[in-house]
Short mmCIF file of C-alpha atoms in Angstrom, two decimals:
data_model
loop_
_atom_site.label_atom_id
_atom_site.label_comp_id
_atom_site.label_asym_id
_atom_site.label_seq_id
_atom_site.Cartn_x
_atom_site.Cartn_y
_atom_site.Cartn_z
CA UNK A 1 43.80 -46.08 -27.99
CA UNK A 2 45.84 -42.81 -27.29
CA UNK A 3 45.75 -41.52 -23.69
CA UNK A 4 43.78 -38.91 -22.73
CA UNK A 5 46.93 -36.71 -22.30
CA UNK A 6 48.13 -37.68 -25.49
CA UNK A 7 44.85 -36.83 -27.58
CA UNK A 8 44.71 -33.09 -25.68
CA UNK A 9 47.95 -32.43 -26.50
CA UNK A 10 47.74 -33.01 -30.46
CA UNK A 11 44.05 -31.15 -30.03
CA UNK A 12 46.17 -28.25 -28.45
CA UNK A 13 48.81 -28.44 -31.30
CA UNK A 14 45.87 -28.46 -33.97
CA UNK A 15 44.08 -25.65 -32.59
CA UNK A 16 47.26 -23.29 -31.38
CA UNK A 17 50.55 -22.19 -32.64
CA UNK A 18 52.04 -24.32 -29.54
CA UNK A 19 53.97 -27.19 -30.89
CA UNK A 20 53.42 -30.82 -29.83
CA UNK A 21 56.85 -31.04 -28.93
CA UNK A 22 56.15 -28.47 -26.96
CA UNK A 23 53.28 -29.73 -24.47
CA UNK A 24 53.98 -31.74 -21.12
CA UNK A 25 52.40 -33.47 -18.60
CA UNK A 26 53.49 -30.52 -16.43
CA UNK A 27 52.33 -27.76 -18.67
CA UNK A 28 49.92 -25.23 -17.83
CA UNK A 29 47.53 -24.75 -20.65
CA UNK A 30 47.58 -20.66 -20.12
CA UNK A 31 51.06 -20.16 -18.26
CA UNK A 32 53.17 -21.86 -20.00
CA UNK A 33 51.89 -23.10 -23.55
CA UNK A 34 50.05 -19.43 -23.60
CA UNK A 35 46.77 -20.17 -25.02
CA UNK A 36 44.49 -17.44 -25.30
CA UNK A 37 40.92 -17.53 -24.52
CA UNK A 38 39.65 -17.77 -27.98
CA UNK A 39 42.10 -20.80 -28.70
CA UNK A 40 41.14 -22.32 -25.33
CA UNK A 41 37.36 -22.13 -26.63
CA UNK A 42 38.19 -24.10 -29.80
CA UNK A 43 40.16 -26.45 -27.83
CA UNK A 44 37.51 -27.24 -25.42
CA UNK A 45 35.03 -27.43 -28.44
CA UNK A 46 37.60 -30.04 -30.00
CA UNK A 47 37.86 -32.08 -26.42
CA UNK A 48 33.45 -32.30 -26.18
CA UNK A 49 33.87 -33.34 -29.76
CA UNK A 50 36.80 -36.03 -29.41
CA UNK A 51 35.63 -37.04 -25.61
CA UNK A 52 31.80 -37.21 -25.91
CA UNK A 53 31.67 -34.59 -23.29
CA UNK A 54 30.81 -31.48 -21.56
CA UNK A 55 33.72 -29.56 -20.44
CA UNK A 56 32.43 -27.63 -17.68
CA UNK A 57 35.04 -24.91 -17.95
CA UNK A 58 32.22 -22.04 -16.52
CA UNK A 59 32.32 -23.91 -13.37
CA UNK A 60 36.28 -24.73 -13.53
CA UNK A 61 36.69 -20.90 -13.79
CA UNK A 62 34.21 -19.69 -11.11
CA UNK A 63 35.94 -22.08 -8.88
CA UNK A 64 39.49 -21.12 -9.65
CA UNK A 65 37.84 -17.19 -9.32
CA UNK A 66 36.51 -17.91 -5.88
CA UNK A 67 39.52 -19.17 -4.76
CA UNK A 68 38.22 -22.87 -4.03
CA UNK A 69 40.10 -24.62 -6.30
CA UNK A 70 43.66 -23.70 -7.41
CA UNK A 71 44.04 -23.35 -11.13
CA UNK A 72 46.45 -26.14 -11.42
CA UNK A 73 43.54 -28.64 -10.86
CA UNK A 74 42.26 -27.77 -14.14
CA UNK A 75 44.84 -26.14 -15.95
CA UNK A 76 47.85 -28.35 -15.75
CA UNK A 77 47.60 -30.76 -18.93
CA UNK A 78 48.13 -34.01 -16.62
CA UNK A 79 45.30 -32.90 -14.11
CA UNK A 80 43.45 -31.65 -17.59
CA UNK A 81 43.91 -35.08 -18.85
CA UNK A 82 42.24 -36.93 -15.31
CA UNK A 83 39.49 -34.32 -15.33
CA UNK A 84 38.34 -35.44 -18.89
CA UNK A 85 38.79 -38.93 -18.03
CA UNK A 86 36.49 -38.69 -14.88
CA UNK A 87 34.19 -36.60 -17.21
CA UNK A 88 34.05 -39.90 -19.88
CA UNK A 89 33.97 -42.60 -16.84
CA UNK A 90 31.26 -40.54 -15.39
CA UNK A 91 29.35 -40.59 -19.01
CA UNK A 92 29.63 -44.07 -19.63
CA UNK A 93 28.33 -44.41 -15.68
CA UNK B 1 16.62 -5.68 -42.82
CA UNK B 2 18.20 -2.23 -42.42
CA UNK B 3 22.00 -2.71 -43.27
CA UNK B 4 23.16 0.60 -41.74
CA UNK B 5 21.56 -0.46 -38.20
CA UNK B 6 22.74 -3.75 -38.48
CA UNK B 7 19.05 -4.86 -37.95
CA UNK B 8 19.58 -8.02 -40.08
CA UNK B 9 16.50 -10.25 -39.59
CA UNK B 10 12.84 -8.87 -40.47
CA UNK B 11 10.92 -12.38 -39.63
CA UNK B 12 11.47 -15.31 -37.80
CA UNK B 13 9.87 -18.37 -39.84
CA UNK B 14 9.89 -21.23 -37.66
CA UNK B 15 11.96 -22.38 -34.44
CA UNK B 16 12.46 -25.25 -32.84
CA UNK B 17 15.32 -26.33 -30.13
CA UNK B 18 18.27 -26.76 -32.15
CA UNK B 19 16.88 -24.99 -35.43
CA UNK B 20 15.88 -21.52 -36.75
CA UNK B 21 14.35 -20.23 -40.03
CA UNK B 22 14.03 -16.39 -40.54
CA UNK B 23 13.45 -14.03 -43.37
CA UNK B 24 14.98 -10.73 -44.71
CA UNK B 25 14.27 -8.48 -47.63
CA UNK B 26 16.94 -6.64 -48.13
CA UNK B 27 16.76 -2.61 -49.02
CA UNK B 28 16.02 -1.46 -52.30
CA UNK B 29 18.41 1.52 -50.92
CA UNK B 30 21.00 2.04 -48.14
CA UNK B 31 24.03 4.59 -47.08
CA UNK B 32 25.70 0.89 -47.01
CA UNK B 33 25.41 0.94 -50.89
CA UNK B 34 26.96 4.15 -51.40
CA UNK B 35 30.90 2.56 -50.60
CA UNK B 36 29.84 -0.85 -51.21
CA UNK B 37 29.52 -0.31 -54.33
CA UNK B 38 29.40 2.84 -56.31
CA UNK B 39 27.36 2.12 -59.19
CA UNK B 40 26.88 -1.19 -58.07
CA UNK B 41 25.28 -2.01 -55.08
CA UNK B 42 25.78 -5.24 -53.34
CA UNK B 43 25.20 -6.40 -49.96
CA UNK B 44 29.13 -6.58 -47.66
CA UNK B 45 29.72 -10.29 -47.26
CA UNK B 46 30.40 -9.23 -43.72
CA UNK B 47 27.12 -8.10 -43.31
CA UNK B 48 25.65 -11.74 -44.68
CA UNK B 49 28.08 -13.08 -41.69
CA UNK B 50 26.18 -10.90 -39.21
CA UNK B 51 23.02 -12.57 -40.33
CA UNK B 52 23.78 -15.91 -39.92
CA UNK B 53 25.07 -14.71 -36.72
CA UNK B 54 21.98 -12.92 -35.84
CA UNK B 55 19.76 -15.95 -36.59
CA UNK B 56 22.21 -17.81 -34.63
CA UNK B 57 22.26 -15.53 -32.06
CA UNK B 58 18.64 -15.64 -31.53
CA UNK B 59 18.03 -19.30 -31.63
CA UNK B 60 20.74 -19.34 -28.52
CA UNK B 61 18.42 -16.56 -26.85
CA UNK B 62 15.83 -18.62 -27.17
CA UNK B 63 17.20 -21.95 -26.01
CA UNK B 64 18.06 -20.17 -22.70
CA UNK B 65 15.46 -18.03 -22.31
CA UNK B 66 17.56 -14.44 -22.98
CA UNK B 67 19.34 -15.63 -19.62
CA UNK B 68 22.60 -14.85 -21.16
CA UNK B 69 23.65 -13.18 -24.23
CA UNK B 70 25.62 -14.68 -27.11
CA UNK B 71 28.81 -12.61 -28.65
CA UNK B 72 30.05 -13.49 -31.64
CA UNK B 73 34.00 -14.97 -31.19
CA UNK B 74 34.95 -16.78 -34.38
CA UNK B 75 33.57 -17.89 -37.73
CA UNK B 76 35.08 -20.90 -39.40
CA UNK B 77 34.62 -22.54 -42.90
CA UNK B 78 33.24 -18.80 -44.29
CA UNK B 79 31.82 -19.47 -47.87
CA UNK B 80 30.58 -16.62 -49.78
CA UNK B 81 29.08 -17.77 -52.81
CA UNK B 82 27.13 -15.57 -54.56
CA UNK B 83 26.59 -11.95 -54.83
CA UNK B 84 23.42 -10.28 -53.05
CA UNK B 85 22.00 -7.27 -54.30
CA UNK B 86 19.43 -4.90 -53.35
CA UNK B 87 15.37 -6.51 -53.20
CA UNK B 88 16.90 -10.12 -52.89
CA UNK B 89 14.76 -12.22 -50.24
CA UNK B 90 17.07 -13.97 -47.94
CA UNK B 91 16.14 -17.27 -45.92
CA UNK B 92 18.39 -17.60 -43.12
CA UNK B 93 18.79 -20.80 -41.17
CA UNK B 94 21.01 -21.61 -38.46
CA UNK B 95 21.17 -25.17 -36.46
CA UNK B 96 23.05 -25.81 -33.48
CA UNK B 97 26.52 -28.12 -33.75
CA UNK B 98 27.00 -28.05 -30.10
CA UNK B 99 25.91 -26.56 -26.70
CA UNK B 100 29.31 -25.94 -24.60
CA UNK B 101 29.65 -25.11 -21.17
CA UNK B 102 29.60 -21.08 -21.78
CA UNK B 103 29.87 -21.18 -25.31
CA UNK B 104 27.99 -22.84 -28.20
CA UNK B 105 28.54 -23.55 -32.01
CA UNK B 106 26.07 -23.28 -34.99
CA UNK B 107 26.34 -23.82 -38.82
CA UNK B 108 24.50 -21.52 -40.60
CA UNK B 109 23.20 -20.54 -43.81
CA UNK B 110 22.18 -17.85 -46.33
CA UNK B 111 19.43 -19.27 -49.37
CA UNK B 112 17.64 -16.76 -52.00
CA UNK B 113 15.63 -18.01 -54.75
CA UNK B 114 16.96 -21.98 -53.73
CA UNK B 115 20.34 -20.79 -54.60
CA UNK B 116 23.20 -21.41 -51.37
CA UNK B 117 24.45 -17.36 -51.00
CA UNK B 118 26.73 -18.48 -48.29
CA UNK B 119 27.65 -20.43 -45.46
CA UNK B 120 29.67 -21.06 -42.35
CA UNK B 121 30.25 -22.64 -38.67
CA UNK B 122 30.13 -19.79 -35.88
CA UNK B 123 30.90 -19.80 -32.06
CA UNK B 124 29.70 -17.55 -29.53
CA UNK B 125 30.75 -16.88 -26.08
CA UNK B 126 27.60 -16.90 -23.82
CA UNK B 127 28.01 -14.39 -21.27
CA UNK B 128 26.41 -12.37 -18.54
CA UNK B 129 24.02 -9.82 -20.62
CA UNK B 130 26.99 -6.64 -19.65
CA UNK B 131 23.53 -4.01 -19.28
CA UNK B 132 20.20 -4.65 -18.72
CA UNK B 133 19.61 -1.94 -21.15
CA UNK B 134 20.86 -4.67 -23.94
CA UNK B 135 18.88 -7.42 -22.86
CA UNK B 136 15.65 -5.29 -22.62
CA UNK B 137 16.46 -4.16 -26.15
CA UNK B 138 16.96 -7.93 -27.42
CA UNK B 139 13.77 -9.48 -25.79
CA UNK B 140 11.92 -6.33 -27.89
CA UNK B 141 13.47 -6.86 -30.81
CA UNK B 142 13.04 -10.46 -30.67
CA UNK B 143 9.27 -9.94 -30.17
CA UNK B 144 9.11 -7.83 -33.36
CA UNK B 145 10.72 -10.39 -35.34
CA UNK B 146 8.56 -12.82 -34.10
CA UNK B 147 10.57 -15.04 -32.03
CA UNK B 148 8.49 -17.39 -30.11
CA UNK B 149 9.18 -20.86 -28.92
CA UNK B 150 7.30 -23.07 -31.30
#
């Protein structure tokens, strides 16, 4: 089965223009593979869909906002990719 | 339905959490007809998109209670299959494909006289109602439609 990482990144090639090739570990989703917020909303829908989740990306944001979290928690596609896994470990309980 | 106030639902059937059945007439006569078209009036197949996102768009209100109001941010898999002209009776249904974390997905659907008028998968961004003057206007206009929680 395909890492989490690895499964994000060909969602984020399906649903952008941003190449596969294109997308690191490293990357950050809005800075440097420069998704826009409609894209990011179909990518999201794409990771509930593929994950089984809930992406709580309202609460990522207000935390990033208030300036309790830094962005690169959730916005860096390695620290995207351990988010979503901690979202599926804490699903399956 | 009154095209030219893009008041697209006159009746909301039935409801439940995840579904919702309404009902339009559409005009005998409307400015809308006089460009679209001359001579031949039919309904804008933009306009039929509104609807399904107006059904849509209330079945969200009502799953949160008008908390929040849902904008229209992209329509996928757009079919427009037949042509809709003025007097046709519309049944509009809409049923929820997911509930995101400030957004949300429906498929929805146009019928008239059992024939499929058109079809398509819309998502809305859920956001803070930007007036209170809006939300005030939706809760009334939801209550003249008819939109109760079954």
């Amino acid at each position: 089965m395909a890492s989490a990482f690895e499964r994000i990144a060909e969602i984020i090639a399906e649903n952008s223009e941003v190449k596969r090739d294109a997308i690191t570990p490293d990357s950050h989703v809005i800075n440097d593979l420069g998704i826009d917020s409609l894209d990011f909303l179909d990518i999201v829908f794409a990771i509930d869909k593929a994950f089984g989740i809930k992406v709580p990306v309202e609460s990522w944001t207000q935390e990033v906002n208030a300036g309790t979290a830094p962005p690169e928690k959730y916005f860096v596609m390695k620290n995207l990719a351990t988010r979503v896994e901690e979202l599926v470990a804490a699903k399956a309980g | 339905m009154l095209l030219e106030y893009f008041s697209m639902i006159d009746r909301v059937m039935s409801l439940g959490p995840e579904t919702i059945t309404a009902v339009s007439k559409v005009p005998e006569s409307s400015p809308v007809f006089e460009g679209h078209f001359p001579g031949h009036p039919l309904v804008p197949g933009v306009l039929l998109i509104e609807t399904m996102a107006q059904a849509s768009g209330y079945l969200l209100l009502s799953r949160i209670d008008f908390a929040r109001m849902p904008f229209l941010a992209s329509v996928k898999e757009a079919k427009l299959r037949s042509f809709v002209a003025p007097l046709a009776e519309l049944t509009i249904e809409a049923t929820l494909v997911h509930d995101g974390s400030g957004y949300a997905v429906t498929s929805a659907r146009i019928m008239a006289e059992g024939k499929r008028i058109c079809d398509a998968e819309l998502t809305f961004r859920i956001m803070d109602f930007p007036d209170p003057g809006l939300e005030e206007a939706m809760r009334t206009r939801a209550a003249q439609i008819g939109l109760t929680p079954s």
